[in-house]
Amino acid sequence: MSQRVSAIGAGVDVHAAALLLLGAELVAHGVTIRITEVEAYAGPLDPASHAFRRTPRSAIMYGPPGRLYVYRIHGHHCANVVTGVDGLASAVLLRAGEVIDGVSTARERRGSGDSVAAAAVARGPGNLARAAGITSADLGIDLFHPDARVRLQDGAQETRPVSTGPRVGVRHAADHTWRYWLTDDPTVSAYRRHPRAGH
DNA sequence: CCTCCGATGTGCT
DNA sequence: GCACATCGGAGGC
């Protein structure tokens, strides 16, 4: 009996939300992606979170759960789901997924003449957002509204176990094992430690 | 495995 | 102004 991903909208804990998102489906701009890898960012308690401090950019994470937080880094977009209850900032980064519908559209978005492997079309947060056509124009969308341009829905029953490990590329709190993925899924991205992370 | 670097928005000084 | 970032691709060892 798996719980439904829409429980995130009721304000569940960020780690519970991360687990609910594994196997769920992101429907965006003509593409459907089954989520296989995520990371939890625990807001003011988490030095790696953009919401560690409240700024104009991070303000959306202090609002109600179920909204889409999009940020840009190094020229790439990354998509996050705001979690927790209103006022307690946290979010889950969508790191990788399997494109299960709109594959040709997703592939075209990866660039002209690109011949990436099927499993790599939405591998990595920048690539996932790009395959899904998600940009800053989608910031703040209610992902559980049935008519939203970008939305989340339940996927097929998942039986594989979940693996955990440290988050990719974070300088702070680099040893928190707050990355979650479907064990052995071929779409999951490789681990990279931040070059200036502690140790 | 590793290191470099393009690219550009954000937040701090 | 400026350092740095929830990245990704390329290239060296």
PDB file of C-alpha atoms in Angstrom, chain A residues 32-151:
ATOM      1  CA  THR A  32       6.425  12.621 -18.419  1.00  0.00           C
ATOM      2  CA  ILE A  33       9.356  11.652 -16.213  1.00  0.00           C
ATOM      3  CA  ARG A  34       9.334   8.908 -13.594  1.00  0.00           C
ATOM      4  CA  ILE A  35      11.489  10.203 -10.745  1.00  0.00           C
ATOM      5  CA  THR A  36      14.354   7.923  -9.733  1.00  0.00           C
ATOM      6  CA  GLU A  37      16.694  10.138  -7.687  1.00  0.00           C
ATOM      7  CA  VAL A  38      16.124  13.052  -5.293  1.00  0.00           C
ATOM      8  CA  GLU A  39      17.840  14.992  -2.512  1.00  0.00           C
ATOM      9  CA  ALA A  40      16.370  16.489   0.659  1.00  0.00           C
ATOM     10  CA  TYR A  41      17.232  20.066   1.698  1.00  0.00           C
ATOM     11  CA  ALA A  42      16.123  20.851   5.221  1.00  0.00           C
ATOM     12  CA  GLY A  43      15.980  24.639   5.176  1.00  0.00           C
ATOM     13  CA  PRO A  44      17.264  26.654   8.164  1.00  0.00           C
ATOM     14  CA  LEU A  45      18.615  23.455   9.759  1.00  0.00           C
ATOM     15  CA  ASP A  46      20.701  22.635   6.692  1.00  0.00           C
ATOM     16  CA  PRO A  47      23.710  24.751   5.633  1.00  0.00           C
ATOM     17  CA  ALA A  48      23.494  23.287   2.119  1.00  0.00           C
ATOM     18  CA  SER A  49      19.932  24.526   1.604  1.00  0.00           C
ATOM     19  CA  HIS A  50      19.203  27.774  -0.211  1.00  0.00           C
ATOM     20  CA  ALA A  51      16.669  28.308   2.577  1.00  0.00           C
ATOM     21  CA  PHE A  52      19.389  28.175   5.249  1.00  0.00           C
ATOM     22  CA  ARG A  53      18.901  31.922   5.105  1.00  0.00           C
ATOM     23  CA  ARG A  54      15.756  33.654   4.032  1.00  0.00           C
ATOM     24  CA  THR A  55      16.415  35.710   0.911  1.00  0.00           C
ATOM     25  CA  PRO A  56      14.238  36.804  -2.013  1.00  0.00           C
ATOM     26  CA  ARG A  57      15.237  33.650  -3.878  1.00  0.00           C
ATOM     27  CA  SER A  58      14.527  31.252  -1.024  1.00  0.00           C
ATOM     28  CA  ALA A  59      11.281  32.898   0.116  1.00  0.00           C
ATOM     29  CA  ILE A  60       9.137  30.428  -1.826  1.00  0.00           C
ATOM     30  CA  MET A  61      10.423  27.593   0.353  1.00  0.00           C
ATOM     31  CA  TYR A  62       8.988  29.360   3.404  1.00  0.00           C
ATOM     32  CA  GLY A  63       5.557  29.159   1.813  1.00  0.00           C
ATOM     33  CA  PRO A  64       3.095  26.281   1.422  1.00  0.00           C
ATOM     34  CA  PRO A  65       4.267  22.829   0.230  1.00  0.00           C
ATOM     35  CA  GLY A  66       3.682  21.406  -3.219  1.00  0.00           C
ATOM     36  CA  ARG A  67       5.002  24.416  -5.131  1.00  0.00           C
ATOM     37  CA  LEU A  68       7.741  24.257  -7.737  1.00  0.00           C
ATOM     38  CA  TYR A  69      11.002  25.983  -6.811  1.00  0.00           C
ATOM     39  CA  VAL A  70      13.271  26.570  -9.809  1.00  0.00           C
ATOM     40  CA  TYR A  71      16.727  28.042  -9.483  1.00  0.00           C
ATOM     41  CA  ARG A  72      19.537  28.546 -11.948  1.00  0.00           C
ATOM     42  CA  ILE A  73      23.131  27.593 -11.481  1.00  0.00           C
ATOM     43  CA  HIS A  74      25.991  27.764 -13.946  1.00  0.00           C
ATOM     44  CA  GLY A  75      23.489  28.359 -16.710  1.00  0.00           C
ATOM     45  CA  HIS A  76      21.286  25.353 -15.850  1.00  0.00           C
ATOM     46  CA  HIS A  77      17.817  25.171 -14.326  1.00  0.00           C
ATOM     47  CA  CYS A  78      17.097  22.851 -11.404  1.00  0.00           C
ATOM     48  CA  ALA A  79      13.630  21.829 -10.196  1.00  0.00           C
ATOM     49  CA  ASN A  80      12.644  21.338  -6.556  1.00  0.00           C
ATOM     50  CA  VAL A  81       9.408  20.504  -4.750  1.00  0.00           C
ATOM     51  CA  VAL A  82       8.686  22.677  -1.716  1.00  0.00           C
ATOM     52  CA  THR A  83       7.872  20.478   1.287  1.00  0.00           C
ATOM     53  CA  GLY A  84       7.027  20.777   4.967  1.00  0.00           C
ATOM     54  CA  VAL A  85       4.358  22.995   6.409  1.00  0.00           C
ATOM     55  CA  ASP A  86       3.864  26.672   5.642  1.00  0.00           C
ATOM     56  CA  GLY A  87       6.583  28.634   7.432  1.00  0.00           C
ATOM     57  CA  LEU A  88       9.097  25.779   7.804  1.00  0.00           C
ATOM     58  CA  ALA A  89      11.255  25.984   4.682  1.00  0.00           C
ATOM     59  CA  SER A  90      12.435  22.782   3.023  1.00  0.00           C
ATOM     60  CA  ALA A  91      12.515  21.281  -0.448  1.00  0.00           C
ATOM     61  CA  VAL A  92      13.376  18.174  -2.456  1.00  0.00           C
ATOM     62  CA  LEU A  93      15.637  18.488  -5.506  1.00  0.00           C
ATOM     63  CA  LEU A  94      14.637  16.310  -8.467  1.00  0.00           C
ATOM     64  CA  ARG A  95      17.971  14.843  -9.560  1.00  0.00           C
ATOM     65  CA  ALA A  96      17.133  12.203 -12.175  1.00  0.00           C
ATOM     66  CA  GLY A  97      14.353  10.257 -13.821  1.00  0.00           C
ATOM     67  CA  GLU A  98      13.272   7.993 -16.624  1.00  0.00           C
ATOM     68  CA  VAL A  99      11.465   9.655 -19.509  1.00  0.00           C
ATOM     69  CA  ILE A 100       8.354   7.502 -19.991  1.00  0.00           C
ATOM     70  CA  ASP A 101       6.429   9.757 -22.363  1.00  0.00           C
ATOM     71  CA  GLY A 102       7.459  12.442 -24.836  1.00  0.00           C
ATOM     72  CA  VAL A 103      10.892  10.919 -25.338  1.00  0.00           C
ATOM     73  CA  SER A 104      11.470  12.596 -28.707  1.00  0.00           C
ATOM     74  CA  THR A 105      10.530  15.998 -27.254  1.00  0.00           C
ATOM     75  CA  ALA A 106      12.869  15.480 -24.318  1.00  0.00           C
ATOM     76  CA  ARG A 107      15.659  14.419 -26.645  1.00  0.00           C
ATOM     77  CA  GLU A 108      15.224  17.462 -28.877  1.00  0.00           C
ATOM     78  CA  ARG A 109      15.597  19.686 -25.834  1.00  0.00           C
ATOM     79  CA  ARG A 110      18.989  18.165 -25.141  1.00  0.00           C
ATOM     80  CA  GLY A 111      20.310  19.943 -28.228  1.00  0.00           C
ATOM     81  CA  SER A 112      20.781  19.499 -31.941  1.00  0.00           C
ATOM     82  CA  GLY A 113      22.235  16.217 -33.046  1.00  0.00           C
ATOM     83  CA  ASP A 114      22.653  15.003 -29.511  1.00  0.00           C
ATOM     84  CA  SER A 115      22.774  11.233 -29.203  1.00  0.00           C
ATOM     85  CA  VAL A 116      22.701  10.696 -25.462  1.00  0.00           C
ATOM     86  CA  ALA A 117      21.765   7.265 -24.142  1.00  0.00           C
ATOM     87  CA  ALA A 118      18.086   6.851 -23.292  1.00  0.00           C
ATOM     88  CA  ALA A 119      18.891   6.427 -19.609  1.00  0.00           C
ATOM     89  CA  ALA A 120      20.821   9.707 -19.585  1.00  0.00           C
ATOM     90  CA  VAL A 121      18.189  12.014 -21.111  1.00  0.00           C
ATOM     91  CA  ALA A 122      17.012  13.131 -17.644  1.00  0.00           C
ATOM     92  CA  ARG A 123      20.112  12.223 -15.630  1.00  0.00           C
ATOM     93  CA  GLY A 124      21.273  15.055 -13.385  1.00  0.00           C
ATOM     94  CA  PRO A 125      19.099  17.943 -12.150  1.00  0.00           C
ATOM     95  CA  GLY A 126      20.057  20.298 -14.974  1.00  0.00           C
ATOM     96  CA  ASN A 127      19.366  17.658 -17.587  1.00  0.00           C
ATOM     97  CA  LEU A 128      16.077  16.623 -15.948  1.00  0.00           C
ATOM     98  CA  ALA A 129      14.786  20.197 -15.925  1.00  0.00           C
ATOM     99  CA  ARG A 130      15.906  20.713 -19.487  1.00  0.00           C
ATOM    100  CA  ALA A 131      14.266  17.480 -20.702  1.00  0.00           C
ATOM    101  CA  ALA A 132      11.060  18.533 -18.931  1.00  0.00           C
ATOM    102  CA  GLY A 133      11.182  22.025 -20.437  1.00  0.00           C
ATOM    103  CA  ILE A 134      11.149  23.558 -16.950  1.00  0.00           C
ATOM    104  CA  THR A 135      12.425  27.126 -16.666  1.00  0.00           C
ATOM    105  CA  SER A 136      12.107  30.047 -14.277  1.00  0.00           C
ATOM    106  CA  ALA A 137       8.771  30.792 -15.953  1.00  0.00           C
ATOM    107  CA  ASP A 138       7.407  27.773 -14.052  1.00  0.00           C
ATOM    108  CA  LEU A 139       8.510  29.029 -10.641  1.00  0.00           C
ATOM    109  CA  GLY A 140       5.778  28.745  -8.014  1.00  0.00           C
ATOM    110  CA  ILE A 141       3.444  26.381  -9.877  1.00  0.00           C
ATOM    111  CA  ASP A 142       1.180  24.302  -7.616  1.00  0.00           C
ATOM    112  CA  LEU A 143       2.336  20.811  -8.603  1.00  0.00           C
ATOM    113  CA  PHE A 144      -0.776  19.110  -7.258  1.00  0.00           C
ATOM    114  CA  HIS A 145      -3.290  21.220  -9.142  1.00  0.00           C
ATOM    115  CA  PRO A 146      -4.807  18.894 -11.766  1.00  0.00           C
ATOM    116  CA  ASP A 147      -4.573  21.521 -14.507  1.00  0.00           C
ATOM    117  CA  ALA A 148      -1.096  22.845 -13.715  1.00  0.00           C
ATOM    118  CA  ARG A 149       1.431  23.203 -16.577  1.00  0.00           C
ATOM    119  CA  VAL A 150       3.781  21.164 -14.415  1.00  0.00           C
ATOM    120  CA  ARG A 151       2.332  18.587 -12.063  1.00  0.00           C
TER     121      ARG A 151
END
